[in-house]
Coordinates of C-alpha atoms and ligand atoms in Angstrom, one line a residue:
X16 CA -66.9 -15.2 18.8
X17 CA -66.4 -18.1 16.3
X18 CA -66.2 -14.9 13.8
X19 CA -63.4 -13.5 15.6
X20 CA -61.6 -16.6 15.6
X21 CA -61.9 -17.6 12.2
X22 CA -60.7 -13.4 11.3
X23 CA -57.8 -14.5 13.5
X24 CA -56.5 -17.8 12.1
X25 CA -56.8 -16.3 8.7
X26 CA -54.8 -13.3 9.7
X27 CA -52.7 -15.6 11.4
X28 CA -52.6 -17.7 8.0
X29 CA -52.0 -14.7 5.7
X30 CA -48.9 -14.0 8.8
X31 CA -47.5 -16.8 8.4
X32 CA -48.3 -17.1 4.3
X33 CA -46.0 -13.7 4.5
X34 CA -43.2 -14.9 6.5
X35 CA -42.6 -17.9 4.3
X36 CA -42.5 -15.8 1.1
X37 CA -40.1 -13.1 2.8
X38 CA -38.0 -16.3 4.0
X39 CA -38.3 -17.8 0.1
X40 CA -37.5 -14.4 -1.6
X41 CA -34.1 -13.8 1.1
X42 CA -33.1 -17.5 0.2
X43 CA -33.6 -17.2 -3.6
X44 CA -31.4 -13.8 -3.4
X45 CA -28.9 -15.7 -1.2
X46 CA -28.8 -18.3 -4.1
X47 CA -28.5 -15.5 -6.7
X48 CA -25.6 -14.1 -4.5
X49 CA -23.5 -17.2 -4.9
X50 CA -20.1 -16.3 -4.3
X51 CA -18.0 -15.0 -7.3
X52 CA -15.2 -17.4 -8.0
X53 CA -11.9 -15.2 -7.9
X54 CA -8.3 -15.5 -10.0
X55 CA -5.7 -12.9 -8.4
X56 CA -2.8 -12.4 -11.1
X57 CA -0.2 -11.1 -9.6
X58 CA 3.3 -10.0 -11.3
X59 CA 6.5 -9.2 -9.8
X60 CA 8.2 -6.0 -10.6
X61 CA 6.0 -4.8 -13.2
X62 CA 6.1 -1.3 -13.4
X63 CA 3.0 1.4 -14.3
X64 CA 3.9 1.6 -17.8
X65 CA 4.7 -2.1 -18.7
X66 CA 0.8 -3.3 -20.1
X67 CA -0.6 -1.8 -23.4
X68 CA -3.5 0.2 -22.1
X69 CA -1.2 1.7 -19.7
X70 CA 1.5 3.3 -22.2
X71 CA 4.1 -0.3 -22.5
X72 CA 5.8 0.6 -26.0
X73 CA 8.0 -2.3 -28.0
X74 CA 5.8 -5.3 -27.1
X75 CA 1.7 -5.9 -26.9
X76 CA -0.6 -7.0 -24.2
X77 CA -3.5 -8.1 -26.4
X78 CA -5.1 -10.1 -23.3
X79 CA -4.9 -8.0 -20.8
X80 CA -6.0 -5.0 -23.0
X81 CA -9.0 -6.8 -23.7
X82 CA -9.7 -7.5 -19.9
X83 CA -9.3 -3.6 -19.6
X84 CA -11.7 -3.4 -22.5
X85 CA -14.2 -5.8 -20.3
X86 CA -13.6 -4.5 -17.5
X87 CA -12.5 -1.9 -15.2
X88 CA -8.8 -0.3 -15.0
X89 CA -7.6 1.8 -11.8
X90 CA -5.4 4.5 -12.6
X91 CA -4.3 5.2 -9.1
X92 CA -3.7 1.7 -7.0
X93 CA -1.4 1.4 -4.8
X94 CA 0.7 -1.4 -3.0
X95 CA 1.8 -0.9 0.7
X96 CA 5.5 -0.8 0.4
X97 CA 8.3 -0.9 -2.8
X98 CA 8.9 -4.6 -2.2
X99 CA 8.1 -7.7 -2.5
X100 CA 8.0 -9.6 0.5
X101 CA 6.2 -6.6 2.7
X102 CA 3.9 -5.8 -0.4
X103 CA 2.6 -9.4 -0.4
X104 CA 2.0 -9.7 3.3
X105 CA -0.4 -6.6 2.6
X106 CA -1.9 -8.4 -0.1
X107 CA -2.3 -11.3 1.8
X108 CA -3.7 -9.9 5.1
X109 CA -5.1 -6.3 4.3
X110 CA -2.8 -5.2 6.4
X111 CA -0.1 -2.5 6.6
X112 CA 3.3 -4.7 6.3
X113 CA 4.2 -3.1 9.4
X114 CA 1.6 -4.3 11.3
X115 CA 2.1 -8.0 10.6
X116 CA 5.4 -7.0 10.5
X117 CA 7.2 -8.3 7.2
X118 CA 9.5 -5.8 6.1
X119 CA 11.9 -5.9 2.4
X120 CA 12.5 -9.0 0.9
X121 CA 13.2 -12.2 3.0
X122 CA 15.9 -14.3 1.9
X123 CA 16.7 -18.1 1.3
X124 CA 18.1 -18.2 4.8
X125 CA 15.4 -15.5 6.6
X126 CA 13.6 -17.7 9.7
X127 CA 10.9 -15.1 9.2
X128 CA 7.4 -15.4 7.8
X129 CA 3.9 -14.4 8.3
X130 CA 2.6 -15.1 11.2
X131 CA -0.3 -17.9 11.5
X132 CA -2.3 -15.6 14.0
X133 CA -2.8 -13.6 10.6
X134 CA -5.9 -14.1 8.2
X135 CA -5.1 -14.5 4.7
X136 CA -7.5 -14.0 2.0
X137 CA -7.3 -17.9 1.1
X138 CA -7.9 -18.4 5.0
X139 CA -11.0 -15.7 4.9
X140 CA -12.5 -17.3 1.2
X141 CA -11.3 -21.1 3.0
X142 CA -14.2 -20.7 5.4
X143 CA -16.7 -19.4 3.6
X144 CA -16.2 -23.3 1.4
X145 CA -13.7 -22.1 -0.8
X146 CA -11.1 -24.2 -2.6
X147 CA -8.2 -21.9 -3.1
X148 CA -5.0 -22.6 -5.1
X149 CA -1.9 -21.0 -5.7
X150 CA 1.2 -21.1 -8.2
X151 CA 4.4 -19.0 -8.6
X152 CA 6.1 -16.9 -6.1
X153 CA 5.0 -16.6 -2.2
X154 CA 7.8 -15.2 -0.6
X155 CA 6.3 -14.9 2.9
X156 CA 8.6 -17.4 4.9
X157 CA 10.2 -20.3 3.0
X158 CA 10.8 -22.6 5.9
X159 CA 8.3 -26.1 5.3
X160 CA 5.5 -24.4 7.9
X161 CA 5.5 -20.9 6.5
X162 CA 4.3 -22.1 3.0
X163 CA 1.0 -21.0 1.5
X164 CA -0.4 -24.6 2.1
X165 CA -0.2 -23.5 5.9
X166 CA -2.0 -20.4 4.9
X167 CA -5.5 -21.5 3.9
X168 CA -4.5 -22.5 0.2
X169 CA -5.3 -26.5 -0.6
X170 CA -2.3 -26.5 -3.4
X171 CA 1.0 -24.6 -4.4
X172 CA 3.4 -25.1 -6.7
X173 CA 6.0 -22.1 -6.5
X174 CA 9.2 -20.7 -6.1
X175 CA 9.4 -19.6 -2.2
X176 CA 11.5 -16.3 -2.6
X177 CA 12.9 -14.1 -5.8
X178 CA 14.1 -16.2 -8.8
X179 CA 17.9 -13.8 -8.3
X180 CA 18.2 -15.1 -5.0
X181 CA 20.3 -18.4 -6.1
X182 CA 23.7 -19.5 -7.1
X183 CA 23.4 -18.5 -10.6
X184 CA 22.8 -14.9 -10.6
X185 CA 25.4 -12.7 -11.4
X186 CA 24.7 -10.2 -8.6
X187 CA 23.7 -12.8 -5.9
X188 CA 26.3 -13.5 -3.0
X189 CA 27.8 -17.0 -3.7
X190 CA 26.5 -18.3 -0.4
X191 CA 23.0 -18.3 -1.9
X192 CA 21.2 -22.1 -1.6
X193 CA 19.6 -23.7 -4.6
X194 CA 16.4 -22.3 -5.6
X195 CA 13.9 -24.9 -5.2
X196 CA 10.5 -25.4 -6.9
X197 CA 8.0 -26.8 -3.7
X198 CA 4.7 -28.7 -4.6
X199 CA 2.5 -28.4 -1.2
X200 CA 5.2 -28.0 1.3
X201 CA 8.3 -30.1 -0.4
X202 CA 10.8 -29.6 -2.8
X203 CA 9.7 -31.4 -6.3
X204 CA 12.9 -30.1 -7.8
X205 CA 15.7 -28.9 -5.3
X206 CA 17.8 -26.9 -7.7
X207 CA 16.3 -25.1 -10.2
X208 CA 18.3 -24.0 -13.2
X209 CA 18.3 -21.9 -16.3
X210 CA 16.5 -24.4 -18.4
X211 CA 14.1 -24.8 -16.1
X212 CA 13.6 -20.9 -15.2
X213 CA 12.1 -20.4 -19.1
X214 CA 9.3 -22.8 -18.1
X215 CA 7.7 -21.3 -15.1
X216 CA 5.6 -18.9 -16.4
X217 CA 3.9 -21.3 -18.0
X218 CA 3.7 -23.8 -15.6
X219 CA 2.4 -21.6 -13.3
X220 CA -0.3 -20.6 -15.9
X221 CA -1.0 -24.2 -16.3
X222 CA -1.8 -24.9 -12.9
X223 CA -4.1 -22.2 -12.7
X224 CA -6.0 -23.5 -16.0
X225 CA -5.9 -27.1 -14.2
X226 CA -7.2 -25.7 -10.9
X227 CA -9.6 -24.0 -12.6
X228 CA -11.2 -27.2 -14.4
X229 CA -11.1 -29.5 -11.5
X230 CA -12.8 -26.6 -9.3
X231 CA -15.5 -25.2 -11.6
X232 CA -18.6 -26.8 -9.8
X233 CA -17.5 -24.8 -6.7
X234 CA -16.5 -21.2 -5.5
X235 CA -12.9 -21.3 -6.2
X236 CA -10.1 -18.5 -5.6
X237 CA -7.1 -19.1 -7.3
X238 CA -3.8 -16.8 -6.8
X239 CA -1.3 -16.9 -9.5
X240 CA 1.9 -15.1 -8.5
X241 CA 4.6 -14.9 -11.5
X242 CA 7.6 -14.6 -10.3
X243 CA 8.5 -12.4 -13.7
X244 CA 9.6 -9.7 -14.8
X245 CA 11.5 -10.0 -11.9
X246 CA 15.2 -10.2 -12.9
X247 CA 16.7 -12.3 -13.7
X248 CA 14.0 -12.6 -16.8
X249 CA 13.4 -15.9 -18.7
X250 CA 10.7 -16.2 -21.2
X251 CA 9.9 -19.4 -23.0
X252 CA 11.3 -20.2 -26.0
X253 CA 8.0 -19.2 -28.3
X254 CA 8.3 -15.8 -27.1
X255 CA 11.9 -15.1 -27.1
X256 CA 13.5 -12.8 -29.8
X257 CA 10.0 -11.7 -30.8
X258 CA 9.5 -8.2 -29.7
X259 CA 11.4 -5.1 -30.1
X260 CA 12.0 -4.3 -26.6
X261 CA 14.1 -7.2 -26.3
X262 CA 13.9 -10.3 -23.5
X263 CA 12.0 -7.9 -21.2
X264 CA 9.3 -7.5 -23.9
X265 CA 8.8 -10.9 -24.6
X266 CA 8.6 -11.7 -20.6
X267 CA 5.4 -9.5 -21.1
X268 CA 4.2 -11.0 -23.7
X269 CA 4.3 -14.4 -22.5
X270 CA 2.7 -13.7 -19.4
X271 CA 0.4 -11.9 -21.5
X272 CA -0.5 -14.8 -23.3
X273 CA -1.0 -17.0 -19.8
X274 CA -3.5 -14.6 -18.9
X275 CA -5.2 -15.2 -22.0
X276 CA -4.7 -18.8 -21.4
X277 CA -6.7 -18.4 -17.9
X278 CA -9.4 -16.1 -19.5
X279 CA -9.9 -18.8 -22.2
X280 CA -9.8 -21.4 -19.6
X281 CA -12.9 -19.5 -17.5
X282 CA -15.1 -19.1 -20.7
X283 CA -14.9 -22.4 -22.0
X284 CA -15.8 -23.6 -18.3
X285 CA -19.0 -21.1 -18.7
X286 CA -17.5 -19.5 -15.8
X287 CA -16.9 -16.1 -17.3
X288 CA -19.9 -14.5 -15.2
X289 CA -18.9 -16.1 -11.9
X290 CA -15.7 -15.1 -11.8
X291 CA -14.0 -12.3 -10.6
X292 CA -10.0 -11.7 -12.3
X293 CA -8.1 -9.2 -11.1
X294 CA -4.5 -8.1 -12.2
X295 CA -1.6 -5.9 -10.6
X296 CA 1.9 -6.5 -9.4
X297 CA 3.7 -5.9 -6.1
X298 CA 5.9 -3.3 -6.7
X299 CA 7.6 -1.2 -9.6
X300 CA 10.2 -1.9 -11.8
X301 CA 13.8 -2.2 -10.7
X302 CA 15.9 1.1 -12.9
X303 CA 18.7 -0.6 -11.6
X304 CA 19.0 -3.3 -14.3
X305 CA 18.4 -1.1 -17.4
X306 CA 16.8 -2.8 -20.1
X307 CA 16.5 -5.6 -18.1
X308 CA 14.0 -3.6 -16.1
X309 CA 9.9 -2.4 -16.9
X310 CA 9.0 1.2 -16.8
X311 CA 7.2 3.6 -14.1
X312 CA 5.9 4.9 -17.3
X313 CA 5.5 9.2 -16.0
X314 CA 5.8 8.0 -12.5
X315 CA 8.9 9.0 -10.9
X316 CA 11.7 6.4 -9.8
X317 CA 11.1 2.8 -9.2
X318 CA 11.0 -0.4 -6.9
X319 CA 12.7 0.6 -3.4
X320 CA 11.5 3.9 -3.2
X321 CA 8.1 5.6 -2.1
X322 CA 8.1 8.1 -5.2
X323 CA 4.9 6.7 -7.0
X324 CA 7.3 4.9 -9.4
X325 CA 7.6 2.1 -6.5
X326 CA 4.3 2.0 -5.4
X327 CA 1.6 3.1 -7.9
X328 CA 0.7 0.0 -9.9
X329 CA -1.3 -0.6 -13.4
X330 CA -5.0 -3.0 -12.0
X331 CA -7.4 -4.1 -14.3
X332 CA -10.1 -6.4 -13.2
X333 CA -13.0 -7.8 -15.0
X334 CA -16.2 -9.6 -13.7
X335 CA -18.3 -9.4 -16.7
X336 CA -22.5 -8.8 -15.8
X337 CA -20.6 -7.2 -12.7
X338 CA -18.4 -4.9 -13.3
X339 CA -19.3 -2.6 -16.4
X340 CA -16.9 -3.1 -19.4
X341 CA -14.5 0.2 -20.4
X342 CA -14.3 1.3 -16.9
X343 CA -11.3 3.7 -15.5
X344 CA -11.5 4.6 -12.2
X345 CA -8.9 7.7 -10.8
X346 CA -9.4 6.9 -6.9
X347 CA -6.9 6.1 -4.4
X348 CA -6.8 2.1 -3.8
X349 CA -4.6 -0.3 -2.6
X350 CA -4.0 -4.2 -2.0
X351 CA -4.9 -3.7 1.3
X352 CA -8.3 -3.7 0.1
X353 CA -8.6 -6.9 -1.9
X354 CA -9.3 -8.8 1.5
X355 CA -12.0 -6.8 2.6
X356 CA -13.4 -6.3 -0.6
X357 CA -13.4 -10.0 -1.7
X358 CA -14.9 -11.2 2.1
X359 CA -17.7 -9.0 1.0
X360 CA -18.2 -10.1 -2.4
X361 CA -18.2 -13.7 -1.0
X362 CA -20.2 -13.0 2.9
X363 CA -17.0 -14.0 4.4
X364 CA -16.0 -12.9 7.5
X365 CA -13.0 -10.7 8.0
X366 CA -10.6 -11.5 10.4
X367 CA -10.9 -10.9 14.0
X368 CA -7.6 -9.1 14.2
X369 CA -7.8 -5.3 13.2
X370 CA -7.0 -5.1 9.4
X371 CA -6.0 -1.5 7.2
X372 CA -7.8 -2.3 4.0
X373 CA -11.5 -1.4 3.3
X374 CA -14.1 -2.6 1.2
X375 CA -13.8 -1.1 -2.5
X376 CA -16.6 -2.8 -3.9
X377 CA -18.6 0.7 -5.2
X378 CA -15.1 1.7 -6.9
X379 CA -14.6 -2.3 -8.0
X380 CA -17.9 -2.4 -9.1
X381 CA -17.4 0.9 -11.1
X382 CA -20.6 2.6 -9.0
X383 CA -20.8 6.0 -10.7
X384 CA -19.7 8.9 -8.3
X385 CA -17.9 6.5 -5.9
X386 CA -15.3 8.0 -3.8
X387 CA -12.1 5.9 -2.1
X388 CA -12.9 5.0 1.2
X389 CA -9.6 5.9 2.4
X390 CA -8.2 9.5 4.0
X391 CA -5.1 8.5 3.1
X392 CA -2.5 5.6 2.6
X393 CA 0.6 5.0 3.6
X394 CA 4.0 4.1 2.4
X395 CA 6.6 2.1 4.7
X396 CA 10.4 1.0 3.2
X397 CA 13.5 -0.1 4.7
X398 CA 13.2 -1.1 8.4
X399 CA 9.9 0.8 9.1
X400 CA 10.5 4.0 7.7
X401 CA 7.4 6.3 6.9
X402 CA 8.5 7.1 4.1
X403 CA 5.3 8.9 2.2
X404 CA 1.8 9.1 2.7
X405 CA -0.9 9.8 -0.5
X406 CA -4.4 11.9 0.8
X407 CA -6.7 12.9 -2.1
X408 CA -4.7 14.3 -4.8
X409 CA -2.1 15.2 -2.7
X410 CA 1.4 13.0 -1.8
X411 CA 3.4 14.2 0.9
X412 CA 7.1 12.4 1.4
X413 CA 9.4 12.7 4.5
X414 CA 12.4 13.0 4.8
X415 CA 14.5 10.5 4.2
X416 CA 17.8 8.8 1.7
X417 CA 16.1 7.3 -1.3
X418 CA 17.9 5.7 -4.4
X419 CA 18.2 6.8 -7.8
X420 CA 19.7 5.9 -11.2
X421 CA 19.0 9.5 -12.4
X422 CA 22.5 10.3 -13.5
X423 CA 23.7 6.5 -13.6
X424 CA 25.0 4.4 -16.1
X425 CA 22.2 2.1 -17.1
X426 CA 22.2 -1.4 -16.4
X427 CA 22.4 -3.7 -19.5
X428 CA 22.4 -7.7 -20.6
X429 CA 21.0 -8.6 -17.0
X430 CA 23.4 -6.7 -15.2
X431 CA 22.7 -4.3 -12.7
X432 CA 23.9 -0.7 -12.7
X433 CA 24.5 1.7 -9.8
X434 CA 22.4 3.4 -7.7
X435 CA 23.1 7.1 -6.5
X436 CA 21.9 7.7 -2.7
X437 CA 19.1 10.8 -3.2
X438 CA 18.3 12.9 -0.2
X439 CA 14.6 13.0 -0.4
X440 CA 13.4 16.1 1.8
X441 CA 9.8 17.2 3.4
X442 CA 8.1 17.3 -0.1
X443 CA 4.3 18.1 -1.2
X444 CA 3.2 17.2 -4.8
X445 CA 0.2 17.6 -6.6
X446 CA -0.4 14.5 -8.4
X447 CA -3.6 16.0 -10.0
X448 CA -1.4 18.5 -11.5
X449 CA 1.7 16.7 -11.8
X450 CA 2.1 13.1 -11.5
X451 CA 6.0 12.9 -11.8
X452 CA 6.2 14.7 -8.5
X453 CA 8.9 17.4 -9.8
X454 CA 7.1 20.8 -8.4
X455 CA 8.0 20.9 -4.6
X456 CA 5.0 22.7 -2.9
X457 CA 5.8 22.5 0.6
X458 CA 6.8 25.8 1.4
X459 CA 3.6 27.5 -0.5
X460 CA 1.2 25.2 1.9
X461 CA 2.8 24.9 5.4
X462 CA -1.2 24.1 6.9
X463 CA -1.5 21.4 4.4
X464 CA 1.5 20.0 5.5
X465 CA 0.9 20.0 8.9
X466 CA -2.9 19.0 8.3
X467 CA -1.3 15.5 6.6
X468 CA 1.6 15.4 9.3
X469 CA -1.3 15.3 11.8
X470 CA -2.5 12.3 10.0
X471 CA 0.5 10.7 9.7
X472 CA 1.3 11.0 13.7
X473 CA -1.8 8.7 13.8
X474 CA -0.4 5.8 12.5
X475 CA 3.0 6.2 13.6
X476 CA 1.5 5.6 17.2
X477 CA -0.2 2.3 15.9
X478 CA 2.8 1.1 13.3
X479 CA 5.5 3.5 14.8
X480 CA 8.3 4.8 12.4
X481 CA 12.1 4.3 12.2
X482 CA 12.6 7.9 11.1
X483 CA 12.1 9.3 14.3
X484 CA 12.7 6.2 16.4
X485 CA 9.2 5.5 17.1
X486 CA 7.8 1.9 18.1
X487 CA 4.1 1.3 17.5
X488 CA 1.7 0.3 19.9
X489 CA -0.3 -1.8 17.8
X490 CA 2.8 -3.8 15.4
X491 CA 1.7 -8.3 15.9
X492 CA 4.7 -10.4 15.8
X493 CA 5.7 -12.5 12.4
X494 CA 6.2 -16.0 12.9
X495 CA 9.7 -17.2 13.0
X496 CA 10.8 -20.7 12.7
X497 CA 12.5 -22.9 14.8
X498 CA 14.7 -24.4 12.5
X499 CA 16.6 -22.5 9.6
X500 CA 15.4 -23.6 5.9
X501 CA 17.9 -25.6 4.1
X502 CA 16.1 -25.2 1.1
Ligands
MG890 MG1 8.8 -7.5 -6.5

């Protein structure tokens, strides 16, 4: 009997002996797991062939070549619409910009902005202890309450909409505001001029460097938005006159250089593995403005259309002893997929509200033989129109009146040619095969067609689709403000 006891308590002993270690060893790897630390770099019109390892001619990209180099480089990402206002609210909330619905680009006067019922990736990253941070252009509601510092970020210092939409720019209607330049929610400089415009890219870049040092004993995430190459284009006055392509080349290069700024910044602060840097831009280049504008590189068209010109973008991201250096990865991603992707690298939770994105982190992390978790994305434009979809290698546009400058007299100096309307008709391409979408194969594979049609019905019935005058059953209202900005 007292034999049997004593075999007990020492089983019980060993038991609980066991337990504790399991409970050590899950702690230790849930202190290994600390959260990455994440800098988002995001440009504005950059097109697919405007950075070095991605074909830019005329000017270098020494920095973000290297981060390529370090890193991995996706061939085939995607934003959610040729815009920027709707593309960043899909950055923002992993959602399709029609389902938090933020369509084109909202101007100085717009009452619209995302909605606070929405989760953005500072608000997902926020409550998982967080600081978050932001610089350069939000553009999701520039009214006082729709500003990222109602959005989960601790600090901003931006520009609330485009740097064109003020009373300087040739193009813009006279009626236009100043542009201001907010710090938190207020204007720290109500009318921003020329001479200030050459600055911003490097302010901006210096915030992130500051945030960076005052934040390095603590998972940070840090969104630095130029508002460049965005017309009109400014560079600072060390880079201008200094590449062969002219102002839009030295743009690049300056921003180039902040990047390289940033990286510096992480490496000195012995943050280099802890932190997570990824790079793209919200939508491609405008064709309009001529040498003024970047380059789809062999994409067809540009910014404003669904052609992969407007919505295929160069990303590079880097997280060395994470991601494995000289990466290229040819699978269909989008910025829907940074939220989920980063709420799993950090054990945050994703929003309660449904979201589009999915978690990328085998393709991210450059797992071999990883496949996109998506069937197929989708491409809204211009009061939600479905305008193109991508499946697997194939892209399948509906139709619909695009924009071209094929044809046009080029835009020069900063000002703006014209744009042609082009009839865009039920077209299948084969971006394997050809990824400047000239060989209409619609005809030769009806059941393909109709297979991706099928799919596309699908979320027409959750996002609708102006084309065919069909409301959604599943579109959340934005947020609109009571009082008009008179910012
Ligand atoms: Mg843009």
């Amino acid at each position: 009997m007292l034999a049997q006891r004593t075999r007990n308590k020492t089983a019980w002993r060993i038991g609980a002996a066991a337990v504790l270690l399991l409970v050590t060893q899950e702690f230790t790897r849930a202190n290994d797991a600390t959260p990455p630390n994440v800098v988002l770099i995001f440009c504005d019109d950059l097109g697919y062939g405007d950075v070095g390892c991605f074909g830019a001619r005329g000017y270098q990209t020494p920095h973000l070549d290297t981060m390529a180099r370090d890193g991995i480089r996706f061939t085939d990402f995607y934003v959610a619409s040729p815009v920027c206002s709707a593309s960043r609210a899909a950055l923002m909330t992993g959602c399709y910009p029609e389902r938090v619905s933020i369509r084109g680009a909202l101007g100085p006067r717009d009452r619209t902005g995302l909605s606070h019922d929405e989760s953005t990736i500072a608000e997902v990253l926020k409550r998982r202890g967080y600081a978050t941070g932001m610089a350069g252009k939000w553009h999701l509601g520039c009214n006082p309450s729709q500003l990222p510092i109602h959005h989960g970020f601790d600090e901003y210092l931006g520009i609330p909409y485009s740097g064109d939409m003020w009373p300087h720019h040739p193009e813009a209607p006279k009626t236009y505001p100043k542009l201001p330049l907010i710090d938190g929610d207020h204007a720290t400089d109500a009318d921003i001029t020329p001479e200030d415009q050459v600055t911003l890219t490097t302010r901006f870049a210096d915030r992130a460097v500051d945030f960076i040092r005052r934040n390095r004993e603590r998972p940070f995430f840090f969104y630095l938005a130029f508002n460049q190459p965005h017309v009109p284009l400014f560079a600072g006055d060390r880079f201008r006159g200094k590449t062969e392509r002219g102002l839009f080349g030295d743009v690049l290069t300056e921003i180039d250089a902040s990047i390289g700024r940033v990286l510096a910044t992480l490496k000195e602060n012995g943050l280099d593995e802890k932190t997570l840097v990824i790079f793209t831009s919200d939508n491609g280049p405008w064709l309009s403005y001529g040498d003024h504008a970047g380059s789809a590189g062999p994409l067809r068209e540009g910014k404003g259309t669904c052609f992969d010109g407007g919505i295929r973008e160069p990303m590079i991201a880097r997280w060395p002893g994470h991601i494995p250096a000289g990466k290229v990865c040819r699978e269909p991603a989008s910025t829907i997929d940074v939220l989920p992707t980063l709420a799993a690298l950090a054990g945050a939770k994703l929003p309660e509200r449904p979201i589009d994105g999915l978690d990328i982190r085998p393709l991210l992390l450059g797992e071999p033989g990883a496949r996109s978790p998506h069937d197929s994305l989708f491409f809204y434009y211009a009061n939600g129109q479905l305008q193109s979809m991508r499946s697997g290698q194939w892209k399948l546009l509906f139709p619909h009146v695009a924009r071209t400058m094929n044809g046009q007299a080029p835009g020069h100096g900063g000002i703006p040619g014209k744009y042609r309307k082009l009839e865009v008709g039920l077209e299948l391409y084969d971006l394997d095969a050809d990824i400047g979408e000239r060989t209409n194969l619609a005809s030769q594979r009806p059941e393909l067609v109709r297979e991706l049609e099928k799919k596309a019905d699908a979320i027409r019935r959750e996002l609708g689709d102006s084309l065919r005058k069909q409301q959604g059953t599943a579109v959340r209202p934005p947020d609109r403000a009571p009082v008009r900005s008179g910012a």
